Amino acid sequence: MNFKQSLGLFFVLMLTISHTNASKILAAFVFPGKSHAMMYNTLIKELLHRGHEVTFITNFPLGKDLGSNYTEVQIPVYDFWNDIKVHFKASSHFDLTTMTMKGFMEMLDIIGEKVTEHALKQPNVQEIFNRTDTKDVYDLLLVSQFYQEAFLTLGLKYNIPVVTSSTLGYENFYSHMMGIIQPWSFVPHGFLPYDDRMDFWERVINTISSFYEDVFREYVYLPKQDALVQKYLSHLPIKFPKMSEMERNISVMLLNSHAPITTPRPTIAGMVKVGGLHIQKPKSLPTNIKTFLDEATHGAIYFSLGTNIQSADMPPEKIQIFLDVFAGMKQRVLWKFEADKIPKLPKNVMVQKWMPQNDILAHPNVKVFITHGGLFGSQEGVYHGVPMLGMPFFCDQYLNIKKATKAGYALSLNFPEITKDSLKHSLTELLENPFYSENMKRISLIFRDRPTSALETAMYWIEYVIRHKGAPHMRSAGIDLAWYQFYLLDVMALIALVIASVLGVIIMMIRYLIQIRSKSRKIKVKSS
Ligand SMILES: *[C@@H]1O[C@H](CO)[C@@H](O)[C@H](O)[C@H]1NC(C)=O
Ligand SMILES: *[C@@H]1O[C@H](CO)[C@@H](O)[C@H](O)[C@H]1NC(C)=O
Ligand SMILES: *[C@@H]1O[C@H](CO)[C@@H](O)[C@H](O)[C@H]1NC(C)=O
């Protein structure tokens, strides 16, 4: 190759690279969950960092100085908790903690309808839908896989492929969208506190729950999303297919899930595991926290109930139990507590309304993490190898903690039943019995061991879908089959028919032979 040719090749390569490097992405994440935003925000910032142009529909401003390639479409935060409390006649979050699995599905149904409608109503969101020049405006729709299906319409509106991002990790109903089978015999429903080894009654409940959800989505939940599309988007010159059809057109799903904290299950290339994507390299701690932890010669306990449940809302007698137990320990305690002061705070306890959780968990003196067991926090605990004391309140928290206790890196307490003795006993076990810390270390190493980091994996697949303008070659043909074909019921019916016919013929032949024999006997008897 001479110099001119190499130079030509160089420019061609530069062009191709810059093409992948600078795409226009429309991102819609309308659910106002702060913990969920940790995943979305990390994705968006990294896309910008890689030189993409991003238009981001979000509840929470991403920050300043994100450059001219960033357009924010901010929507006001909607208080869905209020609707949920009204529906369940609850006065505080703590009244919702005994919610059944069915109740939890109702809650998501409310979130899906109210939050999506609230977002569709916003004039700045409508502008995106109303836009008339849609050709080559965007290259990809990145959208939340969390109860806002109506926003999939943006994919058709701009004729672009769709990547979704699921903060929950795997859900059993995703299998319909991706054209695979989830065997309910060993794949537990995401909201049940089961793992992959279920006894008979657990399998019964798992099957009924998963089936109920499928039927509920198809006949109750998705039609509400269809109705929202009708209500807010019927003026557009596009005929949108039904949601249940549109959601089968997703190119890649990014799942907040990874081994070993998700049990093995059938999957497909388009379901990409990026669990722990939100976890960033630890930053240096604020001085007060850093000093507090550095000087914790006997180790420290970090206590946070996440963003939905506030420690300050705990019943006062429960707060007292924690304070009394902490006061009797030689370890120091960092407590994310949302009130200004706690009276008679023990010397070894420090409270603060907000804590840099990831950076705290990364500190070597932190020996135990008291947590509600939310997915994001549990992943941070696992990533940094800190044994956990779980106090689950709702839904997937029970499952996360159950898995953690079963894997031997956590203990669990039922919040309403906590006593000084049980709390003291659990904390002592976690601090002094090496069983928990050793298991945690092992699990942590497995969780971190990947060919590329979670964030790089996500970026690879987003850019892959952009480069190939979708991923129809990865789509399971199972999506396009009727349900009786998908489950081979037609083939089984044919086989059953053939077996029945053969058996029928054999039975008829035996009957015929018996008849002939008895006839010939009668003739013999007569003749004799
Ligand atoms: C902004 O996007 C353009 C292409 O759309 C890209 O060439 C440029 O590098 C991006 N700028 C930054 C600061 O990332
Ligand atoms: C979008 O278009 C519809 C129908 O023409 C109109 O009612 C609505 O006000 C428009 N919204 C915005 C923000 O332009
Ligand atoms: C699926 O996506 C492609 C573009 O990627 C689009 O042409 C097609 O109409 C979509 N179909 C449905 C049912 O959304």
Coordinates of C-alpha atoms and ligand atoms in Angstrom, one line a residue:
M1 CA 0.0 0.0 0.0
N2 CA 1.5 3.4 -0.9
F3 CA 1.2 6.5 1.2
K4 CA -1.8 7.9 -0.7
Q5 CA -3.7 4.6 -0.3
S6 CA -2.9 4.5 3.4
L7 CA -4.0 8.0 3.8
G8 CA -7.2 7.2 2.0
L9 CA -7.8 4.2 4.2
F10 CA -7.1 6.3 7.3
F11 CA -9.7 8.8 6.3
V12 CA -12.3 6.1 5.5
L13 CA -11.6 4.5 8.9
M14 CA -11.8 7.9 10.6
L15 CA -15.2 8.5 8.9
T16 CA -16.5 5.1 10.0
I17 CA -15.3 5.6 13.5
S18 CA -16.7 9.1 13.8
H19 CA -19.9 7.8 12.4
T20 CA -20.3 5.3 15.3
N21 CA -18.9 7.8 17.7
A22 CA -21.4 10.6 17.0
S23 CA -25.0 9.4 17.0
K24 CA -28.1 11.1 18.0
I25 CA -30.0 9.4 20.8
L26 CA -33.4 10.1 22.1
A27 CA -33.7 8.8 25.7
A28 CA -37.0 8.7 27.6
F29 CA -37.0 7.7 31.3
V30 CA -40.1 9.1 32.9
F31 CA -40.4 7.1 36.1
P32 CA -39.4 9.4 39.0
G33 CA -37.5 6.9 41.1
K34 CA -34.2 8.2 42.4
S35 CA -32.6 4.8 42.6
H36 CA -33.7 4.0 39.1
A37 CA -32.1 7.2 37.9
M38 CA -28.7 6.0 39.1
M39 CA -28.7 3.5 36.2
Y40 CA -30.2 5.9 33.6
N41 CA -28.0 8.8 34.5
T42 CA -24.8 6.7 34.3
L43 CA -25.8 5.5 30.8
I44 CA -26.6 9.1 29.6
K45 CA -23.4 10.6 31.0
E46 CA -21.3 7.9 29.4
L47 CA -23.1 8.3 26.0
L48 CA -22.3 12.1 26.2
H49 CA -18.7 11.3 27.2
R50 CA -18.3 9.2 24.1
G51 CA -19.4 12.1 21.9
H52 CA -23.0 11.2 21.2
E53 CA -25.8 13.8 21.1
V54 CA -28.4 13.0 23.6
T55 CA -31.9 14.3 24.1
F56 CA -33.0 13.1 27.6
I57 CA -36.6 13.1 28.9
T58 CA -36.1 12.9 32.6
N59 CA -37.4 14.0 36.0
F60 CA -34.1 14.9 37.5
P61 CA -31.7 17.4 36.0
L62 CA -28.5 15.6 35.1
G63 CA -26.1 18.4 36.1
K64 CA -24.3 21.4 34.6
D65 CA -21.7 21.7 31.9
L66 CA -22.7 18.7 29.9
G67 CA -21.9 20.5 26.7
S68 CA -23.9 21.5 23.6
N69 CA -24.6 17.8 22.6
Y70 CA -26.9 17.5 25.5
T71 CA -30.6 18.5 25.5
E72 CA -32.6 18.0 28.6
V73 CA -36.4 17.7 28.5
Q74 CA -37.3 17.9 32.2
I75 CA -40.7 16.9 33.4
P76 CA -42.0 17.7 36.9
V77 CA -41.8 14.8 39.4
Y78 CA -45.1 13.1 39.8
D79 CA -46.0 11.9 43.3
F80 CA -47.2 8.4 42.5
W81 CA -46.9 7.3 46.2
N82 CA -49.9 9.4 46.8
D83 CA -52.0 7.4 44.4
I84 CA -50.7 4.2 45.9
K85 CA -51.4 5.2 49.4
V86 CA -55.0 6.2 48.4
H87 CA -55.5 2.9 46.6
F88 CA -54.2 0.8 49.5
K89 CA -55.7 3.1 52.2
A90 CA -52.3 3.5 53.7
S91 CA -51.1 6.5 55.8
S92 CA -47.3 6.0 55.4
H93 CA -44.9 3.8 53.5
F94 CA -44.6 1.5 56.5
D95 CA -48.3 0.5 55.9
L96 CA -47.3 -0.8 52.5
T97 CA -44.7 -3.2 53.7
T98 CA -47.0 -6.2 54.0
M99 CA -48.2 -5.8 50.4
T100 CA -48.9 -9.1 48.7
M101 CA -47.6 -10.0 45.3
K102 CA -51.0 -9.2 43.7
G103 CA -50.9 -5.9 45.5
F104 CA -47.5 -5.2 44.1
M105 CA -48.7 -5.8 40.6
E106 CA -51.6 -3.4 41.2
M107 CA -49.1 -0.8 42.4
L108 CA -47.1 -1.1 39.2
D109 CA -50.3 -0.9 37.2
I110 CA -51.0 2.4 39.0
I111 CA -47.5 3.6 38.4
G112 CA -47.6 2.6 34.8
E113 CA -50.8 4.5 34.1
K114 CA -50.3 7.6 36.2
V115 CA -46.7 8.3 35.6
T116 CA -46.9 7.6 31.8
E117 CA -50.0 9.9 31.5
H118 CA -48.3 12.6 33.5
A119 CA -45.3 12.5 31.2
L120 CA -47.4 12.4 28.0
K121 CA -49.2 15.5 29.1
Q122 CA -46.1 17.7 29.4
P123 CA -45.9 20.3 26.6
N124 CA -42.1 19.8 26.1
V125 CA -42.7 16.0 25.7
Q126 CA -45.6 16.6 23.3
E127 CA -43.3 18.8 21.2
I128 CA -41.1 15.7 20.6
F129 CA -44.2 13.8 19.5
N130 CA -45.6 16.7 17.4
R131 CA -42.4 17.3 15.4
T132 CA -43.1 17.0 11.7
D133 CA -39.6 16.6 10.3
T134 CA -38.7 13.2 11.6
K135 CA -36.2 11.9 9.1
D136 CA -32.6 11.4 10.4
V137 CA -33.4 13.4 13.6
Y138 CA -32.4 10.5 15.8
D139 CA -30.6 7.2 15.4
L140 CA -31.8 5.3 18.5
L141 CA -34.5 5.3 21.1
L142 CA -33.3 4.4 24.5
V143 CA -36.2 3.9 26.8
S144 CA -36.9 2.6 30.3
Q145 CA -38.2 -0.9 30.5
F146 CA -40.2 0.1 33.6
Y147 CA -43.9 0.7 33.2
Q148 CA -44.0 3.4 30.5
E149 CA -44.6 1.3 27.4
A150 CA -46.5 4.1 25.6
F151 CA -43.1 5.7 25.0
L152 CA -42.1 2.9 22.6
T153 CA -44.2 4.9 20.1
L154 CA -41.2 7.2 19.7
G155 CA -39.4 4.4 18.0
L156 CA -42.0 4.3 15.3
K157 CA -42.5 8.0 15.2
Y158 CA -38.8 8.6 14.3
N159 CA -38.4 5.2 12.6
I160 CA -35.5 4.2 14.8
P161 CA -34.5 1.0 16.6
V162 CA -35.2 0.6 20.3
V163 CA -33.0 -0.3 23.2
T164 CA -34.6 -0.6 26.6
S165 CA -33.0 -0.6 30.0
S166 CA -34.5 -2.5 32.9
T167 CA -33.7 -1.4 36.4
L168 CA -35.4 -4.5 37.8
G169 CA -33.2 -7.0 36.0
Y170 CA -35.0 -10.0 34.6
E171 CA -38.8 -10.2 34.8
N172 CA -40.6 -13.4 33.7
F173 CA -42.8 -11.5 31.2
Y174 CA -39.8 -10.3 29.2
S175 CA -39.6 -13.8 27.7
H176 CA -42.7 -13.1 25.6
M177 CA -41.2 -10.0 24.2
M178 CA -37.9 -11.7 23.4
G179 CA -39.5 -15.0 22.1
I180 CA -38.1 -17.4 24.7
I181 CA -39.6 -19.7 27.3
Q182 CA -39.0 -19.1 31.0
P183 CA -39.6 -22.5 32.8
W184 CA -41.6 -21.6 35.9
S185 CA -40.2 -24.8 37.4
F186 CA -36.9 -23.2 38.2
V187 CA -37.2 -19.5 37.2
P188 CA -38.7 -17.7 40.2
H189 CA -41.0 -14.7 39.6
G190 CA -39.1 -11.5 40.4
F191 CA -41.4 -10.4 43.2
L192 CA -41.5 -13.8 45.0
P193 CA -38.9 -14.6 47.7
Y194 CA -37.9 -17.8 46.0
D195 CA -34.7 -18.9 44.4
D196 CA -34.2 -21.5 41.6
R197 CA -34.8 -24.5 43.8
M198 CA -38.5 -24.4 44.7
D199 CA -40.4 -27.0 46.5
F200 CA -43.8 -28.2 45.2
W201 CA -45.9 -25.5 46.7
E202 CA -43.5 -22.8 45.8
R203 CA -43.6 -24.0 42.2
V204 CA -47.4 -23.9 42.4
I205 CA -47.4 -20.3 43.6
N206 CA -44.7 -19.3 41.1
T207 CA -46.7 -20.8 38.2
I208 CA -49.9 -19.1 39.3
S209 CA -48.2 -15.8 39.9
S210 CA -46.3 -15.8 36.6
F211 CA -49.4 -16.8 34.7
Y212 CA -51.5 -14.3 36.5
E213 CA -49.1 -11.5 35.5
D214 CA -49.0 -12.6 31.9
V215 CA -52.8 -12.5 31.7
F216 CA -53.0 -9.2 33.7
R217 CA -50.5 -7.5 31.4
E218 CA -52.2 -8.7 28.2
Y219 CA -55.8 -7.9 29.2
V220 CA -55.6 -5.2 31.9
Y221 CA -52.3 -3.4 31.9
L222 CA -51.2 -3.0 28.3
P223 CA -54.7 -1.9 27.1
K224 CA -54.4 1.0 29.5
Q225 CA -51.1 2.0 27.7
D226 CA -52.9 1.6 24.4
A227 CA -55.6 3.9 25.7
L228 CA -53.0 6.5 26.6
V229 CA -51.6 6.3 23.1
Q230 CA -55.1 6.8 21.8
K231 CA -55.8 9.7 24.1
Y232 CA -52.6 11.7 23.6
L233 CA -51.2 10.6 20.2
S234 CA -54.2 9.9 18.0
H235 CA -53.6 13.3 16.2
L236 CA -50.4 12.0 14.8
P237 CA -50.5 10.6 11.2
I238 CA -49.2 7.2 12.3
K239 CA -51.3 4.2 13.2
F240 CA -49.5 2.8 16.2
P241 CA -49.9 -1.0 16.6
K242 CA -51.0 -2.4 20.0
M243 CA -48.4 -2.2 22.8
S244 CA -48.2 -6.0 23.0
E245 CA -47.0 -5.9 19.4
M246 CA -44.7 -2.9 19.7
E247 CA -42.9 -4.3 22.7
R248 CA -41.9 -7.3 20.7
N249 CA -39.8 -5.0 18.5
I250 CA -37.1 -4.2 21.0
S251 CA -33.6 -4.8 19.7
V252 CA -31.7 -5.1 22.9
M253 CA -32.7 -5.0 26.5
L254 CA -30.1 -4.0 29.1
L255 CA -30.8 -5.8 32.3
N256 CA -29.7 -4.7 35.7
S257 CA -28.7 -8.2 36.6
H258 CA -25.6 -10.4 36.7
A259 CA -24.4 -13.7 38.1
P260 CA -24.1 -14.8 40.8
I261 CA -26.9 -12.6 42.2
T262 CA -29.3 -13.7 39.5
T263 CA -30.1 -17.4 39.2
P264 CA -29.2 -19.1 35.9
R265 CA -32.1 -19.0 33.4
P266 CA -32.7 -19.2 29.6
T267 CA -31.7 -16.0 27.8
I268 CA -31.0 -14.7 24.3
A269 CA -28.3 -12.5 22.8
G270 CA -30.6 -9.4 22.9
M271 CA -31.0 -9.7 26.7
V272 CA -27.7 -8.2 27.9
K273 CA -26.7 -8.4 31.6
V274 CA -25.3 -5.2 32.9
G275 CA -25.9 -5.6 36.6
G276 CA -24.1 -3.0 38.7
L277 CA -23.7 -0.6 35.8
H278 CA -24.4 2.3 38.1
I279 CA -21.4 1.5 40.4
Q280 CA -18.7 4.0 39.9
K281 CA -15.1 4.1 41.0
P282 CA -15.1 5.3 44.6
K283 CA -14.5 9.0 45.0
S284 CA -12.8 10.5 48.1
L285 CA -15.2 10.8 51.0
P286 CA -16.2 14.1 52.6
T287 CA -13.7 14.9 55.5
N288 CA -16.2 14.3 58.4
I289 CA -17.1 10.8 57.1
K290 CA -13.6 10.0 56.1
T291 CA -12.2 10.8 59.6
F292 CA -15.1 9.0 61.3
L293 CA -14.4 5.8 59.3
D294 CA -10.6 6.0 59.3
E295 CA -10.7 6.2 63.1
A296 CA -13.1 3.3 63.5
T297 CA -10.4 0.9 64.8
H298 CA -13.0 -1.8 65.6
G299 CA -14.7 -1.4 62.2
A300 CA -17.9 0.4 61.2
I301 CA -21.5 -0.4 60.3
Y302 CA -23.3 1.5 57.5
F303 CA -27.0 1.8 57.9
S304 CA -29.4 3.0 55.1
L305 CA -32.9 2.2 54.1
G306 CA -32.6 3.7 50.6
T307 CA -34.6 6.5 49.1
N308 CA -38.2 5.3 49.4
I309 CA -38.3 4.3 53.0
Q310 CA -37.0 7.0 55.5
S311 CA -35.3 5.9 58.6
A312 CA -36.7 9.0 60.3
D313 CA -40.2 7.7 59.7
M314 CA -39.6 4.5 61.6
P315 CA -41.8 4.1 64.7
P316 CA -39.9 5.8 67.7
E317 CA -39.7 2.5 69.7
K318 CA -37.9 0.9 66.7
I319 CA -35.4 3.8 66.5
Q320 CA -34.8 3.4 70.2
I321 CA -33.9 -0.3 69.7
F322 CA -31.3 0.6 67.1
L323 CA -29.8 3.3 69.3
D324 CA -29.6 1.1 72.3
V325 CA -27.9 -1.7 70.5
F326 CA -25.5 0.6 68.7
A327 CA -24.6 2.3 72.0
G328 CA -23.5 -1.1 73.4
M329 CA -21.1 -1.8 70.5
K330 CA -17.5 -0.9 70.0
Q331 CA -18.0 -0.4 66.3
R332 CA -18.9 3.0 64.8
V333 CA -22.2 3.4 63.0
L334 CA -22.9 5.7 60.0
W335 CA -26.7 6.1 59.7
K336 CA -28.5 7.7 56.8
F337 CA -31.2 9.4 58.9
E338 CA -33.4 12.1 57.4
A339 CA -34.1 14.3 60.4
D340 CA -31.9 17.0 61.7
K341 CA -31.2 15.4 65.1
I342 CA -31.8 12.4 67.2
P343 CA -32.0 13.0 70.9
K344 CA -29.4 11.2 73.0
L345 CA -27.4 10.0 70.0
P346 CA -24.7 7.6 71.2
K347 CA -21.1 8.8 70.7
N348 CA -20.2 6.0 68.2
V349 CA -23.1 6.9 65.9
M350 CA -23.1 9.6 63.2
V351 CA -26.3 10.5 61.3
Q352 CA -26.6 12.5 58.2
K353 CA -29.5 13.1 55.7
W354 CA -27.6 12.0 52.7
M355 CA -24.6 9.7 52.5
P356 CA -22.3 8.9 49.5
Q357 CA -23.2 5.2 49.8
N358 CA -20.9 3.8 47.2
D359 CA -17.8 5.6 48.5
I360 CA -18.7 4.6 52.1
L361 CA -19.1 0.9 51.2
A362 CA -15.7 1.0 49.5
H363 CA -14.0 2.1 52.7
P364 CA -12.1 -0.9 54.2
N365 CA -13.3 -0.3 57.7
V366 CA -17.0 -0.8 56.8
K367 CA -17.8 -4.3 58.0
V368 CA -21.6 -4.6 57.8
F369 CA -24.2 -2.9 55.7
I370 CA -27.7 -2.7 57.2
T371 CA -30.0 -2.4 54.2
H372 CA -33.6 -2.7 53.0
G373 CA -32.3 -4.9 50.3
G374 CA -33.0 -2.8 47.2
L375 CA -31.4 -4.1 44.1
F376 CA -29.0 -1.1 43.6
G377 CA -27.8 -1.1 47.2
S378 CA -27.4 -4.9 47.3
Q379 CA -25.3 -4.7 44.2
E380 CA -23.1 -2.1 45.8
G381 CA -22.8 -4.2 48.9
V382 CA -21.8 -7.2 46.8
Y383 CA -19.4 -5.2 44.6
H384 CA -17.5 -3.9 47.6
G385 CA -17.8 -7.2 49.5
V386 CA -19.6 -5.9 52.6
P387 CA -21.8 -8.5 54.4
M388 CA -25.3 -7.3 54.9
L389 CA -28.1 -7.3 57.4
G390 CA -31.3 -7.2 55.4
M391 CA -34.6 -5.7 56.5
P392 CA -36.8 -6.0 53.4
F393 CA -39.9 -3.9 53.1
F394 CA -41.4 -4.6 49.7
C395 CA -41.3 -6.7 46.5
D396 CA -38.0 -7.6 45.1
Q397 CA -36.2 -6.7 48.4
Y398 CA -37.4 -9.9 49.9
L399 CA -36.0 -11.8 47.0
N400 CA -32.7 -10.0 47.0
I401 CA -32.2 -10.7 50.8
K402 CA -33.4 -14.2 50.5
K403 CA -30.8 -14.9 47.9
A404 CA -28.2 -13.2 50.0
T405 CA -29.0 -15.2 53.1
K406 CA -29.0 -18.4 51.1
A407 CA -25.7 -17.6 49.6
G408 CA -24.3 -17.0 53.1
Y409 CA -23.3 -13.3 52.9
A410 CA -26.3 -11.8 54.7
L411 CA -28.7 -12.2 57.6
S412 CA -32.2 -11.1 57.5
L413 CA -34.6 -9.6 60.1
N414 CA -38.3 -9.0 59.8
F415 CA -38.6 -5.3 60.6
P416 CA -41.9 -5.4 62.6
E417 CA -40.5 -8.1 64.8
I418 CA -37.0 -6.7 65.5
T419 CA -35.9 -6.8 69.1
K420 CA -32.7 -5.6 70.8
D421 CA -31.6 -9.2 71.2
S422 CA -32.2 -10.2 67.6
L423 CA -30.5 -7.1 66.3
K424 CA -27.5 -7.5 68.6
H425 CA -27.2 -11.2 67.8
S426 CA -27.3 -10.6 64.0
L427 CA -24.8 -7.8 64.0
T428 CA -22.4 -9.8 66.2
E429 CA -22.7 -12.8 63.9
L430 CA -21.9 -10.7 60.8
L431 CA -19.0 -8.9 62.5
E432 CA -17.4 -11.9 64.2
N433 CA -18.2 -15.0 62.2
P434 CA -15.8 -15.2 59.2
F435 CA -18.3 -17.4 57.4
Y436 CA -20.1 -14.2 56.2
S437 CA -17.1 -12.1 55.2
E438 CA -15.5 -15.0 53.4
N439 CA -18.6 -15.9 51.4
M440 CA -19.1 -12.2 50.6
K441 CA -15.5 -11.9 49.2
R442 CA -16.0 -14.9 47.0
I443 CA -19.3 -13.7 45.6
S444 CA -17.9 -10.2 45.1
L445 CA -15.0 -11.6 43.0
I446 CA -17.5 -13.6 40.8
F447 CA -19.8 -10.5 40.4
R448 CA -16.9 -8.4 39.2
D449 CA -15.4 -11.0 36.9
R450 CA -16.5 -10.1 33.4
P451 CA -15.0 -9.7 30.0
T452 CA -15.9 -6.0 29.9
S453 CA -17.3 -3.8 32.6
A454 CA -21.1 -3.4 32.8
L455 CA -21.0 0.1 31.5
E456 CA -18.7 -0.8 28.5
T457 CA -21.0 -3.8 27.8
A458 CA -24.0 -1.5 27.7
M459 CA -22.2 1.0 25.4
Y460 CA -21.1 -1.7 23.1
W461 CA -24.6 -3.0 22.6
I462 CA -26.2 0.5 22.3
E463 CA -23.6 1.4 19.6
Y464 CA -24.1 -2.1 18.0
V465 CA -27.8 -1.4 17.5
I466 CA -27.0 2.0 16.1
R467 CA -24.4 0.6 13.7
H468 CA -26.7 -2.1 12.3
K469 CA -29.9 0.0 12.5
G470 CA -31.6 -2.5 14.8
A471 CA -30.9 -6.1 15.5
P472 CA -33.5 -8.1 13.6
H473 CA -30.9 -10.9 13.1
M474 CA -30.9 -11.5 16.9
R475 CA -34.7 -11.6 17.2
S476 CA -36.1 -14.9 18.1
A477 CA -38.6 -16.2 15.5
G478 CA -40.6 -17.4 18.5
I479 CA -42.0 -13.9 18.8
D480 CA -43.9 -14.3 15.6
L481 CA -45.5 -17.7 16.4
A482 CA -49.0 -18.0 17.7
W483 CA -49.0 -19.2 21.4
Y484 CA -50.1 -22.8 20.5
Q485 CA -47.3 -23.0 17.9
F486 CA -44.8 -21.5 20.3
Y487 CA -45.5 -24.1 22.9
L488 CA -45.8 -26.8 20.2
L489 CA -49.4 -27.6 21.2
D490 CA -50.3 -28.1 17.6
V491 CA -47.5 -30.6 17.1
M492 CA -48.4 -32.4 20.4
A493 CA -52.0 -32.5 19.3
L494 CA -51.0 -34.2 16.1
I495 CA -48.8 -36.7 17.9
A496 CA -51.6 -37.4 20.4
L497 CA -54.0 -37.9 17.6
V498 CA -51.7 -40.3 15.8
I499 CA -51.1 -42.3 19.1
A500 CA -54.9 -42.3 19.8
S501 CA -55.6 -43.5 16.2
V502 CA -53.1 -46.3 16.4
L503 CA -54.4 -47.3 19.8
G504 CA -57.9 -47.1 18.5
V505 CA -57.1 -49.4 15.5
I506 CA -55.3 -51.9 17.8
I507 CA -58.3 -51.9 20.2
M508 CA -60.7 -52.4 17.3
M509 CA -58.6 -55.3 15.9
I510 CA -58.4 -57.0 19.3
R511 CA -62.2 -56.6 19.7
Y512 CA -62.7 -58.0 16.2
L513 CA -60.4 -61.0 17.0
I514 CA -62.2 -61.7 20.2
Q515 CA -65.5 -61.6 18.4
I516 CA -64.3 -64.0 15.7
R517 CA -63.0 -66.4 18.3
S518 CA -66.2 -66.4 20.3
K519 CA -68.3 -66.8 17.1
S520 CA -66.1 -69.8 16.0
R521 CA -66.5 -71.3 19.5
K522 CA -70.3 -70.9 19.3
I523 CA -70.2 -72.6 15.9
K524 CA -68.1 -75.4 17.4
V525 CA -70.5 -75.8 20.3
K526 CA -73.5 -75.9 17.9
S527 CA -71.9 -78.4 15.6
S528 CA -70.9 -80.7 18.4
Ligands
LIG1 C1 -20.9 16.6 19.7 O1 -21.5 15.8 18.7 C2 -20.8 15.9 17.5 C3 -21.5 15.1 16.4 O2 -22.9 15.2 16.5 C4 -19.4 15.3 17.7 O3 -18.6 15.4 16.5 C5 -18.7 16.1 18.8 O4 -17.4 15.5 19.1 C6 -19.5 16.1 20.1 N1 -19.0 17.0 21.0 C7 -18.6 16.7 22.2 C8 -18.0 17.7 23.1 O5 -18.7 15.5 22.7
LIG2 C1 -49.3 18.8 19.7 O1 -50.3 18.7 18.7 C2 -51.6 18.6 19.2 C3 -52.6 18.4 18.0 O2 -52.3 19.3 17.0 C4 -52.0 19.9 20.0 O3 -53.3 19.8 20.6 C5 -51.0 20.1 21.1 O4 -51.2 21.3 21.8 C6 -49.6 20.1 20.5 N1 -48.6 20.3 21.6 C7 -47.6 21.1 21.6 C8 -46.8 21.2 22.8 O5 -47.3 21.7 20.6
LIG3 C1 -40.3 -2.5 14.3 O1 -39.1 -1.6 14.1 C2 -38.9 -1.3 12.8 C3 -37.7 -0.4 12.7 O2 -36.6 -0.8 13.5 C4 -40.1 -0.7 12.1 O3 -39.8 -0.5 10.7 C5 -41.3 -1.6 12.3 O4 -42.5 -0.9 11.8 C6 -41.5 -1.8 13.8 N1 -42.7 -2.7 14.0 C7 -43.5 -2.5 15.1 C8 -44.7 -3.5 15.1 O5 -43.3 -1.7 15.9

